[in-house]
Backbone as CSV, one residue per row, in Angstrom:
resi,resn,N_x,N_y,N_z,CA_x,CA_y,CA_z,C_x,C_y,C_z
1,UNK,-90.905,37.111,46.142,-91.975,38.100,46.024,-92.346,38.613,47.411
2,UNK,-92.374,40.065,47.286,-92.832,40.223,48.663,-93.774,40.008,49.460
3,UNK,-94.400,40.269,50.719,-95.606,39.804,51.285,-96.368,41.093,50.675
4,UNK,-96.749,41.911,50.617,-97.077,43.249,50.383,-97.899,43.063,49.053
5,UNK,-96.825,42.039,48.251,-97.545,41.812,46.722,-98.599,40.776,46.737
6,UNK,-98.157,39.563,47.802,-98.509,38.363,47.413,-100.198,39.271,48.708
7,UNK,-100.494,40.054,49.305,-101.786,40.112,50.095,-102.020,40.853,49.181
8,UNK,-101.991,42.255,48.001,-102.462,42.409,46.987,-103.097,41.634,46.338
9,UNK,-102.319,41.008,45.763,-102.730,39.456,44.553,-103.830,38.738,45.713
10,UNK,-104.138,38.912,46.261,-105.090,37.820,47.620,-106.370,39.089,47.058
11,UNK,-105.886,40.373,47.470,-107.479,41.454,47.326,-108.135,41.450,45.947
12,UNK,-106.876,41.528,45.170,-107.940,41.385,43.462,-108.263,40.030,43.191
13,UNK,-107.912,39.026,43.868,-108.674,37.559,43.156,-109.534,37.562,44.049
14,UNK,-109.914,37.995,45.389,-110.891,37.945,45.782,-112.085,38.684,45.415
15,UNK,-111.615,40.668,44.639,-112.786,41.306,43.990,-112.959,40.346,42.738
16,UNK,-111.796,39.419,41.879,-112.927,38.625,41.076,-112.488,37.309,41.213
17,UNK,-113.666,36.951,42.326,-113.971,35.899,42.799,-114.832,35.235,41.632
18,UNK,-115.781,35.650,41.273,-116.843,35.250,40.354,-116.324,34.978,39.321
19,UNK,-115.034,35.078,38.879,-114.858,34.846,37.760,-113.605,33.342,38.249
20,UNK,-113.005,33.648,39.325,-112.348,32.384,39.554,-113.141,31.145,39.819
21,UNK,-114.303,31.180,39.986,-115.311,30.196,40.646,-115.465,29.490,39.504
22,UNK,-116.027,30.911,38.314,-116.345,30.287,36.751,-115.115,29.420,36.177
23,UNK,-114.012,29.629,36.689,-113.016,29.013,35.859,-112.847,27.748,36.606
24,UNK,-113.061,27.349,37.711,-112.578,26.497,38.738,-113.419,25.651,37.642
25,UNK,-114.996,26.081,37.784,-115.946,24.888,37.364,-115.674,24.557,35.906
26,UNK,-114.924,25.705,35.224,-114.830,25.121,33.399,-115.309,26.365,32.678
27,UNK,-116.413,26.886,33.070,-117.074,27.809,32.335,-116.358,29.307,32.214
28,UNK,-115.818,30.008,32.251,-114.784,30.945,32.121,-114.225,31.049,30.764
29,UNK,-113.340,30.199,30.117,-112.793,30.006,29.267,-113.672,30.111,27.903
30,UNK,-114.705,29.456,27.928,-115.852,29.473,26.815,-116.641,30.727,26.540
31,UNK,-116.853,31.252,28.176,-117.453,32.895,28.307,-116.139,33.707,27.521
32,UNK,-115.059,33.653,27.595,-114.383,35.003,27.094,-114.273,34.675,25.961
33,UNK,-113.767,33.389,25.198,-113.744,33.160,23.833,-114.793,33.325,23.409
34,UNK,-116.484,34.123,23.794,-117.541,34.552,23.134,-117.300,36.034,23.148
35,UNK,-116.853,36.376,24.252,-117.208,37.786,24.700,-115.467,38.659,24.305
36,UNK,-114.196,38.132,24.280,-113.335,38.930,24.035,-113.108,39.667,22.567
37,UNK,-113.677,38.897,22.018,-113.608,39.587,20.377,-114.080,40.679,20.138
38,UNK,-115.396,41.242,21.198,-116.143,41.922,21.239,-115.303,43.427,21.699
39,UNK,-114.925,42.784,23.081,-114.298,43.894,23.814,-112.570,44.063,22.690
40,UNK,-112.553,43.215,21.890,-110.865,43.798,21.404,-111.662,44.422,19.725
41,UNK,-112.581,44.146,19.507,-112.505,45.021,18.496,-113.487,46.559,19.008
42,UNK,-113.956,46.744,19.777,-113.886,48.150,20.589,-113.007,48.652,21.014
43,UNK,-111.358,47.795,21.918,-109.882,48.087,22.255,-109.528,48.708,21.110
44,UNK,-109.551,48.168,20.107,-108.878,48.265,18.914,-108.848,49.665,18.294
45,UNK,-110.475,50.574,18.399,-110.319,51.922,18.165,-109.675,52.651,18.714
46,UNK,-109.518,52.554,19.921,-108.996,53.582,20.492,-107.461,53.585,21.061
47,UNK,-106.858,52.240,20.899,-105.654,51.656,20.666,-105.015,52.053,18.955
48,UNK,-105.775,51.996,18.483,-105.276,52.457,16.631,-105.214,54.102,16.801
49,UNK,-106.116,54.741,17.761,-105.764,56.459,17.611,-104.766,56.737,18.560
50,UNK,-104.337,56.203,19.677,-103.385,56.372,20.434,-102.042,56.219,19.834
51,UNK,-102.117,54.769,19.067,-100.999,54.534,18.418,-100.702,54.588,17.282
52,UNK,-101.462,55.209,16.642,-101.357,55.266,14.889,-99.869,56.047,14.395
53,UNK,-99.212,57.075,14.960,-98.333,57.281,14.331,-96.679,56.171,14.760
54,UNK,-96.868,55.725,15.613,-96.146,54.699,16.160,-96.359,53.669,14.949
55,UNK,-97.385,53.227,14.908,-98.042,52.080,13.535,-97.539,52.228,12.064
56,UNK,-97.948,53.514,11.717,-97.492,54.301,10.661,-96.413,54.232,10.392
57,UNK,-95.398,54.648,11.095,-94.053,54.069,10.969,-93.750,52.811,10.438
58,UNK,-94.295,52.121,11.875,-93.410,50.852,11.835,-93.619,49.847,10.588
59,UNK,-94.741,50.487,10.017,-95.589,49.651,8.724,-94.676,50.234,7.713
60,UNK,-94.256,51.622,7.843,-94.217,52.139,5.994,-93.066,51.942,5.279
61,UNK,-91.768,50.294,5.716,-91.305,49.872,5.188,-91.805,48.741,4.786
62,UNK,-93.002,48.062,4.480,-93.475,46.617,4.348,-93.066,46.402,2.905
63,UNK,-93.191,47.391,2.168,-93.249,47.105,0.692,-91.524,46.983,0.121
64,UNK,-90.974,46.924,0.911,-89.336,47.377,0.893,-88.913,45.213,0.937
65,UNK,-89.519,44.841,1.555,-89.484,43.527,1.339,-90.595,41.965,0.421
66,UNK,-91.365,43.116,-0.316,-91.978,42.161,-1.051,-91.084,40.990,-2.174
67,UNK,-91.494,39.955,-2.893,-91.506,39.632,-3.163,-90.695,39.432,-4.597
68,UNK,-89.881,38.433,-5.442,-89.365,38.188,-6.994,-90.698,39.373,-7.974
69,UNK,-92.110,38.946,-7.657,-93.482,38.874,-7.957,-93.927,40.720,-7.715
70,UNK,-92.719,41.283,-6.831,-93.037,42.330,-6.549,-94.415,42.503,-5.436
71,UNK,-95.122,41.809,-5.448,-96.215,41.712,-4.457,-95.854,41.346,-3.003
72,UNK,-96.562,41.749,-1.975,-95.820,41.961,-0.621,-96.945,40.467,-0.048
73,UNK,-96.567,39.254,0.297,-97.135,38.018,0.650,-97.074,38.095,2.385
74,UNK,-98.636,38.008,2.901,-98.321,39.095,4.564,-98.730,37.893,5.109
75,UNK,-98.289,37.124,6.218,-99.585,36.647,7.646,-99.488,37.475,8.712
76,UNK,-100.744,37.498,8.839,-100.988,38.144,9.999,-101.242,37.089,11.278
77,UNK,-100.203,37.010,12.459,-100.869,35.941,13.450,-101.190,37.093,14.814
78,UNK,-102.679,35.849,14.932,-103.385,36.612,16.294,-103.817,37.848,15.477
79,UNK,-104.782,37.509,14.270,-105.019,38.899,13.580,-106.047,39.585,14.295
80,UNK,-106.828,39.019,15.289,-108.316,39.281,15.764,-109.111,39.506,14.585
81,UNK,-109.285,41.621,15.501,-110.313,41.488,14.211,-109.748,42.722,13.207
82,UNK,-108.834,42.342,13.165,-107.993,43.312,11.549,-107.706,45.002,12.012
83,UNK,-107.119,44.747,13.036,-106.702,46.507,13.707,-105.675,46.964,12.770
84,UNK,-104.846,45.982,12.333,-103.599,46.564,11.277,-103.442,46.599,9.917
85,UNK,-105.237,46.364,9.265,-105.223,46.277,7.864,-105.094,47.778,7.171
86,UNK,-105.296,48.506,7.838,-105.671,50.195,7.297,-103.793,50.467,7.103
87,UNK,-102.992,50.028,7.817,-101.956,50.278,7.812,-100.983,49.388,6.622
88,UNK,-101.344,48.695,6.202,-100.482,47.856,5.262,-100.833,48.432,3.524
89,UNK,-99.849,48.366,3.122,-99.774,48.608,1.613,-100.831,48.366,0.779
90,UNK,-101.455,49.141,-0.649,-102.183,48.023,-1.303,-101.591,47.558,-2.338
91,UNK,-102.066,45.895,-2.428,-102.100,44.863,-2.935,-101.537,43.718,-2.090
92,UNK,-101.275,43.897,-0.913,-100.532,43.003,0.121,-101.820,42.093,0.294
93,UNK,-101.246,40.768,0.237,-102.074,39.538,-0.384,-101.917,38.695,1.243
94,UNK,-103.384,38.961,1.757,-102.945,38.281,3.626,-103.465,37.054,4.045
95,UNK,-102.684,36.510,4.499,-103.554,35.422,5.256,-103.705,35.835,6.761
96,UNK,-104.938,35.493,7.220,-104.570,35.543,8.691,-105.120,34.254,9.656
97,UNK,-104.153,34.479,10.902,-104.607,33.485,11.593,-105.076,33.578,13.003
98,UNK,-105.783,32.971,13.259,-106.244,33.250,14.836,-106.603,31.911,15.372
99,UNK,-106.654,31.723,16.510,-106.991,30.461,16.985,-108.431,30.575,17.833
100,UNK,-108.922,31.561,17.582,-110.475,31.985,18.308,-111.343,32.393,16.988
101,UNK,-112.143,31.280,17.053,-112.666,30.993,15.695,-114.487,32.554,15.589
102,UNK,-114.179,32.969,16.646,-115.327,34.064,16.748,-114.860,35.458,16.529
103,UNK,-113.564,35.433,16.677,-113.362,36.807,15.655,-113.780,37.134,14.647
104,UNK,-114.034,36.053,13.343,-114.202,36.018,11.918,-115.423,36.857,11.641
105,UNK,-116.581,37.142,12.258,-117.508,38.502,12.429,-116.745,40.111,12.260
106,UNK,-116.134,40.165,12.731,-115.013,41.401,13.247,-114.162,41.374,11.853
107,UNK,-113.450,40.576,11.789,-112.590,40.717,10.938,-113.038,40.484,9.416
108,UNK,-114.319,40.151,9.200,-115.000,40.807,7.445,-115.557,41.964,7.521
109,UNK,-115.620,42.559,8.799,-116.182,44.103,8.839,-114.558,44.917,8.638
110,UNK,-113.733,43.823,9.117,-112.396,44.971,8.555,-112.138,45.206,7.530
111,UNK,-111.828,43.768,6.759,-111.760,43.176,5.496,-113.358,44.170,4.486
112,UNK,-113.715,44.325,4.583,-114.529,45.114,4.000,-114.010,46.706,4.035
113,UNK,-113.984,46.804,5.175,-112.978,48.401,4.850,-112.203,49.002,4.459
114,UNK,-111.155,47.556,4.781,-109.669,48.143,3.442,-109.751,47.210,2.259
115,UNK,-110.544,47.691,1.688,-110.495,47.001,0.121,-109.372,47.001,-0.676
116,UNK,-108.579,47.629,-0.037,-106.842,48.337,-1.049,-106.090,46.686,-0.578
117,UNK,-106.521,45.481,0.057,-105.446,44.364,0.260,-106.345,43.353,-0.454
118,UNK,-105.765,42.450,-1.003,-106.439,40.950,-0.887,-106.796,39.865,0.045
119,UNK,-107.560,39.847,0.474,-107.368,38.836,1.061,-107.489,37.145,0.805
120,UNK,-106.410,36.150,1.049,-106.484,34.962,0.812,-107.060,34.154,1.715
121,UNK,-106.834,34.024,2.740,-107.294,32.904,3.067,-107.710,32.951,5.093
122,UNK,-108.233,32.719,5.904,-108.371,32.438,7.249,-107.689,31.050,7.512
123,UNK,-107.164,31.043,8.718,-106.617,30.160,9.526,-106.570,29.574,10.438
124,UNK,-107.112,28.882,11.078,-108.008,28.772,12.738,-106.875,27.879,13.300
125,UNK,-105.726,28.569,14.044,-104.806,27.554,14.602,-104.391,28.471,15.376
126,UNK,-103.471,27.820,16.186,-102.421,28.687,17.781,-100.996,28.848,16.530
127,UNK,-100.494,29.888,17.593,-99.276,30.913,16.948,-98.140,29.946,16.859
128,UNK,-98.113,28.643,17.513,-97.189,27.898,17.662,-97.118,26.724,17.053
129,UNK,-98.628,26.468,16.332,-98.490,25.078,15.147,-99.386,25.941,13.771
130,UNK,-98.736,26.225,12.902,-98.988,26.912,12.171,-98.880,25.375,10.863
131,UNK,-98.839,24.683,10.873,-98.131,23.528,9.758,-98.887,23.740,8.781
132,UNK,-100.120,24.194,8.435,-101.116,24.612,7.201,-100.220,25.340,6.631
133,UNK,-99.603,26.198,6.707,-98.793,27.424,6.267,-97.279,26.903,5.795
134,UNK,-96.995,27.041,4.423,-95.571,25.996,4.216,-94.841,27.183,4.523
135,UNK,-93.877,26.106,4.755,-92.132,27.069,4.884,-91.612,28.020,3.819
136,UNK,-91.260,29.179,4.215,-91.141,29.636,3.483,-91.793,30.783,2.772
137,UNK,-93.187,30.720,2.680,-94.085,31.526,1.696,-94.581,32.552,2.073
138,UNK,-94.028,33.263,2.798,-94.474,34.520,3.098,-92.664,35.241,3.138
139,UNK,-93.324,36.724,2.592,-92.358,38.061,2.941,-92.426,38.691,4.132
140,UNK,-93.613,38.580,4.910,-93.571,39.404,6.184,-94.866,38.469,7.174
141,UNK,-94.073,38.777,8.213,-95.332,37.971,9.500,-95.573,38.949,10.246
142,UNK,-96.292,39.578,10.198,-96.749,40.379,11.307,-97.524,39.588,12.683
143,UNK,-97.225,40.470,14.134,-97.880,39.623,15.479,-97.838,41.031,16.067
144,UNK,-99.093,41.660,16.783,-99.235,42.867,17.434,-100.074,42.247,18.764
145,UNK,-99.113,42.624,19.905,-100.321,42.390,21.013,-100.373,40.953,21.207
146,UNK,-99.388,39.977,20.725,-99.539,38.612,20.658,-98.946,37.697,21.935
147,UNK,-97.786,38.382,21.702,-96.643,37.074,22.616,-97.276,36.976,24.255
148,UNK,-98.246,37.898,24.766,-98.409,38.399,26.156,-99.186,37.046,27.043
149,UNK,-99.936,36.381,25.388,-100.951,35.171,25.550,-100.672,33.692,25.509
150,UNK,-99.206,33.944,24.298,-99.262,32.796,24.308,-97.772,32.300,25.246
151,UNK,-98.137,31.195,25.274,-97.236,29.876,26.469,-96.240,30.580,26.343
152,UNK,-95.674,29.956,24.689,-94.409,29.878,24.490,-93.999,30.150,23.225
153,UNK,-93.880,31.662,23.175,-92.953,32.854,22.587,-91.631,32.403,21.936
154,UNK,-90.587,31.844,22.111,-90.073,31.178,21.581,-90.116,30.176,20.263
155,UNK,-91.448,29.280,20.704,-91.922,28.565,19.668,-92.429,28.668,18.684
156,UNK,-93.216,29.920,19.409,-93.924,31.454,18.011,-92.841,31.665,17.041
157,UNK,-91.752,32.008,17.582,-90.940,32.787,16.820,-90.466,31.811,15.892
158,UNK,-90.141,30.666,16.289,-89.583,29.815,15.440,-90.465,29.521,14.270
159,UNK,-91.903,29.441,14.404,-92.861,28.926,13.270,-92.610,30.518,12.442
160,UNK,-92.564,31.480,13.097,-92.485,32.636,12.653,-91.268,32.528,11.205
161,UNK,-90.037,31.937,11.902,-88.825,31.828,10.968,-88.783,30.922,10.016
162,UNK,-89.704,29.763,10.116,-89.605,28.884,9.581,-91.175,29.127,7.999
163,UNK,-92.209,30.201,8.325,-92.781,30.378,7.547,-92.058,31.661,6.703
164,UNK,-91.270,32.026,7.315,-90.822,33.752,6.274,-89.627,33.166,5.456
165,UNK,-89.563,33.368,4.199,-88.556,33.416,3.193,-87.321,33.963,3.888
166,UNK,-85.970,33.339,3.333,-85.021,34.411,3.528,-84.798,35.501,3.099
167,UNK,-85.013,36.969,4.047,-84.678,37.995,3.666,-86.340,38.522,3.671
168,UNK,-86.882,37.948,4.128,-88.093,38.181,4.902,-88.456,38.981,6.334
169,UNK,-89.297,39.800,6.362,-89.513,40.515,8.038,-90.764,39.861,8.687
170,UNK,-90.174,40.005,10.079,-91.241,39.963,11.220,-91.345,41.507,11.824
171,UNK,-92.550,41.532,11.457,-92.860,43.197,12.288,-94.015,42.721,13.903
172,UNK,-93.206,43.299,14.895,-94.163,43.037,16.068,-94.150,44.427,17.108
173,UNK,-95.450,44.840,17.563,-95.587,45.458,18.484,-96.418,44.480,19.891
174,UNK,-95.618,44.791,21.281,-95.710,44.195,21.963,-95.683,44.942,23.709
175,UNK,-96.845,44.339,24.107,-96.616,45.194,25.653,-95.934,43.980,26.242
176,UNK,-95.149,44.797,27.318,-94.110,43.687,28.248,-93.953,44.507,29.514
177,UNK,-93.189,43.605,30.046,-92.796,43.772,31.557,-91.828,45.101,31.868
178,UNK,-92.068,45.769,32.575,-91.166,46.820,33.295,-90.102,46.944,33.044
179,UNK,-89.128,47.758,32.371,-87.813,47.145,32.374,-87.060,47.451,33.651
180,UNK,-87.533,48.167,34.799,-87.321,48.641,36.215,-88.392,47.908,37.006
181,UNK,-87.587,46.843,37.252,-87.902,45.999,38.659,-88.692,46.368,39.729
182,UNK,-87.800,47.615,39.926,-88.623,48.887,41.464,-89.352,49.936,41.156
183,UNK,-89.893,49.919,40.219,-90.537,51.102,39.477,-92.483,50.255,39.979
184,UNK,-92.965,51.744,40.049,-94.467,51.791,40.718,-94.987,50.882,39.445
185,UNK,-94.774,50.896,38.178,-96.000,50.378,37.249,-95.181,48.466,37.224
186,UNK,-93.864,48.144,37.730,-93.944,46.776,37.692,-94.749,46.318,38.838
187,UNK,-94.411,46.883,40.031,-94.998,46.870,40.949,-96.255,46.572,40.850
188,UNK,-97.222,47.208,39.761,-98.777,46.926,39.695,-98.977,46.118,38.731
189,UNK,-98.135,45.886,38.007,-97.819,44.490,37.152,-98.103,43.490,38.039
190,UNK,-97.201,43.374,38.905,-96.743,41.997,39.754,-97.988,41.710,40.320
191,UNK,-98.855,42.841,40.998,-99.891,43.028,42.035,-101.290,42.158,40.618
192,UNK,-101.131,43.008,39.360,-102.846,42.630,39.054,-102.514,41.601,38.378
193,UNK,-101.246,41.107,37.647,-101.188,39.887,36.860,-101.782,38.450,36.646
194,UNK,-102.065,37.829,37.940,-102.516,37.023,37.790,-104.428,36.993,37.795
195,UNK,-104.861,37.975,38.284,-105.982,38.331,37.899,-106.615,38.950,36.243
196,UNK,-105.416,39.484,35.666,-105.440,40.083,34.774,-105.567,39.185,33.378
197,UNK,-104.952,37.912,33.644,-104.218,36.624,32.753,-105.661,35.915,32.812
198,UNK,-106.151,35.944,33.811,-108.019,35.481,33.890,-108.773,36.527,33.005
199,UNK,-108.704,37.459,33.130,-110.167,37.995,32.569,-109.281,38.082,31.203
200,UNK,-108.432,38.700,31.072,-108.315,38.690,30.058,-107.271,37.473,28.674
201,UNK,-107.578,37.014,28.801,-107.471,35.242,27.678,-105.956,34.944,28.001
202,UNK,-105.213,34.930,29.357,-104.125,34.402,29.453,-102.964,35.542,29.391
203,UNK,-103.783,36.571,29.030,-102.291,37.847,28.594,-101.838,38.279,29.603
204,UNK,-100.338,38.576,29.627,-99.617,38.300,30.596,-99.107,40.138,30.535
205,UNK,-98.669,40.843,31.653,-98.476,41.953,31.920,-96.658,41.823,32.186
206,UNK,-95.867,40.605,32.426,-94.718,40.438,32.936,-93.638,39.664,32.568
207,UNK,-94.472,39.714,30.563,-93.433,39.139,29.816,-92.019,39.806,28.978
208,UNK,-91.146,39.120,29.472,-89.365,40.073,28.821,-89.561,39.505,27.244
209,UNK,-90.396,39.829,26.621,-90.412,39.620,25.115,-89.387,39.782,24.017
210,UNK,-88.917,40.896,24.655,-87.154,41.103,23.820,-85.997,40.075,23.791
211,UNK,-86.037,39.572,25.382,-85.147,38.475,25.264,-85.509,37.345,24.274
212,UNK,-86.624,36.847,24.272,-86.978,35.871,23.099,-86.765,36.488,21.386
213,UNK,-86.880,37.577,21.740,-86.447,38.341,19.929,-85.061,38.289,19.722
214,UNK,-84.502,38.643,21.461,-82.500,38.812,20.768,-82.134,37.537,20.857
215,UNK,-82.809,36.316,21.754,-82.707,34.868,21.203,-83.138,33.937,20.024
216,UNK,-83.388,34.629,19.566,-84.120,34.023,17.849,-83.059,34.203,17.085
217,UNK,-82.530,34.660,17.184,-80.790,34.734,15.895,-81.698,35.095,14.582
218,UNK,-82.437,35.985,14.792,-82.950,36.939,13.242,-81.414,37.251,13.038
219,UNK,-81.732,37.620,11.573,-80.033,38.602,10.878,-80.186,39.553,11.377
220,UNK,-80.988,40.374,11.807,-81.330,41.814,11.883,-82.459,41.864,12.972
221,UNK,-82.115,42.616,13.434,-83.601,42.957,14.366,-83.158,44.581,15.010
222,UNK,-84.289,45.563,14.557,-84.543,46.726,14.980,-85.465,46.874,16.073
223,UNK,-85.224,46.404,17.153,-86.318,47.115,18.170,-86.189,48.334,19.419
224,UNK,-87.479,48.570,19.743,-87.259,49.950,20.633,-88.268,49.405,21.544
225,UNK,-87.774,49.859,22.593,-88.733,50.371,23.663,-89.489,51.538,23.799
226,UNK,-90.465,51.288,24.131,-91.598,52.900,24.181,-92.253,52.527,25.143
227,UNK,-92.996,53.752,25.771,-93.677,54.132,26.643,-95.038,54.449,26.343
228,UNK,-96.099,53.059,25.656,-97.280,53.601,24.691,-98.427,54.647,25.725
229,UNK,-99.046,55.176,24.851,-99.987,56.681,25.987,-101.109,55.921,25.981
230,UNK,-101.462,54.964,26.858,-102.512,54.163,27.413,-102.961,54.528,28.803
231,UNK,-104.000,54.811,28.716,-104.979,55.161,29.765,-104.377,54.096,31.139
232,UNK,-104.199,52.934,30.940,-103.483,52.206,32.290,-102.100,52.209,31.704
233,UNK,-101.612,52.542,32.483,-100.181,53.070,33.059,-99.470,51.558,32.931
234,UNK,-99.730,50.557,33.474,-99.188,49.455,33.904,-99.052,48.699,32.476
235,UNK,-100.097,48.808,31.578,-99.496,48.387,30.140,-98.963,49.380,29.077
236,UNK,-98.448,49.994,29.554,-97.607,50.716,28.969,-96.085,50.738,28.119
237,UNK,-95.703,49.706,28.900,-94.150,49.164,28.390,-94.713,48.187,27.209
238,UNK,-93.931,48.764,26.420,-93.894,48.265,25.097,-92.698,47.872,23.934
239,UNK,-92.317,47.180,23.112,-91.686,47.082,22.067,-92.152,47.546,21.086
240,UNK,-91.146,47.751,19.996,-91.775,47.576,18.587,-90.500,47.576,17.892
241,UNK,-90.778,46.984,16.969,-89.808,47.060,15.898,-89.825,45.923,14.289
242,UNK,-88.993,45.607,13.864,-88.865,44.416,13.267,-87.585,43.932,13.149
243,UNK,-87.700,42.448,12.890,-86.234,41.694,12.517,-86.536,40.676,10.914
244,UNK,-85.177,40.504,10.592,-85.343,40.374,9.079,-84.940,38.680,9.174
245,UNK,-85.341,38.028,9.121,-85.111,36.142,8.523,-83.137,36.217,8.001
């Protein structure tokens, strides 16, 4: 890493100092798991109008993989607070899961809005021990905005494969790392990242998320790269697509 980056990364942890102090002592972690739900279901509007026809898409095959039952059986992981319910089919029967037990405010104000789904059940666990959830019983897993937070993406994916039926989809939209090394917006990747992974719950600006998708040995996997129209430039690189069990 260059010097250039690493005295950057020195100027923004020093403008948030106050928040490294909070974390040194413990208190940090407890402040955002009160306060991020807040700020992602305000993200969430204006992230759903930016990206809605991107969404639109990528959703309006869900029903193409429902169920013997004909009914489309959904989890949603890392649902927050329900940014992708307006977009799913009705009668799609959801569970969702989150491991930040203060979303659940947010997400019955969603759940109240799209009355066109069922909803079954909440889930209060990490993306990577899902064991409440048997093998198998779902047609589609949806994860938007997920992999950036957690550890280990890999392990996601696997609970991912191991809860979807065969012949089942994973649909994910995902911001990631630069795919140009020397390009100005990795560059400000590299520079705010580790400040960025603080305030905001661990999410990472400089993850190759694709490689963990073309390492999962799905049968199928459709993904694209895009360039989402976000006001910061630097999260901009994105995936989307799905892969089939």
């Amino acid at each position: 890493m260059s010097v250039t980056i690493l005295v950057l990364q020195l100027v923004a942890a020093v403008i948030m100092l106050p928040a490294h102090i909070l974390n040194y002592l413990g208190l940090w972690d407890p402040f955002v798991k009160k306060v991020f739900p807040r700020f992602i279901a305000s993200f969430t509007e204006t992230y759903n109008r930016l990206m809605n026809d991107q969404k639109r898409r990528l959703f309006s095959n869900i029903s193409n993989f429902s169920g013997p039952s004909k009914e489309v059986r959904l989890l949603e992981v890392g649902c927050g607070s329900g940014a992708n319910f307006k977009y799913y089919p009705s009668g799609c029967k959801i569970t969702c899961v989150d491991i930040n037990p203060n979303f659940q405010k947010f997400l019955s104000k969603s759940q109240a809005e799209n009355d066109h789904l069922v909803y079954e059940r909440f889930v209060l666990a990490s993306a990577d021990n899902m064991t409440s959830v048997a093998d198998g019983s779902m047609d589609v897993v949806v994860c938007t905005l997920l992999a950036c937070s957690v550890p280990n993406t890999p392990a996601v994916l696997k609970e991912v494969k191991r809860i979807l039926r065969p012949g089942g989809a994973y649909y994910f939209i995902e911001h990631v790392a630069a795919v140009n090394e020397f390009s100005w917006i990795s560059f400000f990747q590299k520079v705010l990242n580790p400040s960025w992974k603080l305030i905001f719950a661990g999410c990472s600006m400089r993850k190759a998320t694709w490689n963990d998708l073309e390492n999962a040995k799905f049968s199928e996997l459709d993904l694209r790269h895009i360039t989402a129209p976000l006001p910061l430039k630097f999260v901009g690189p994105h995936i989307i697509g799905y892969a089939v069990k």
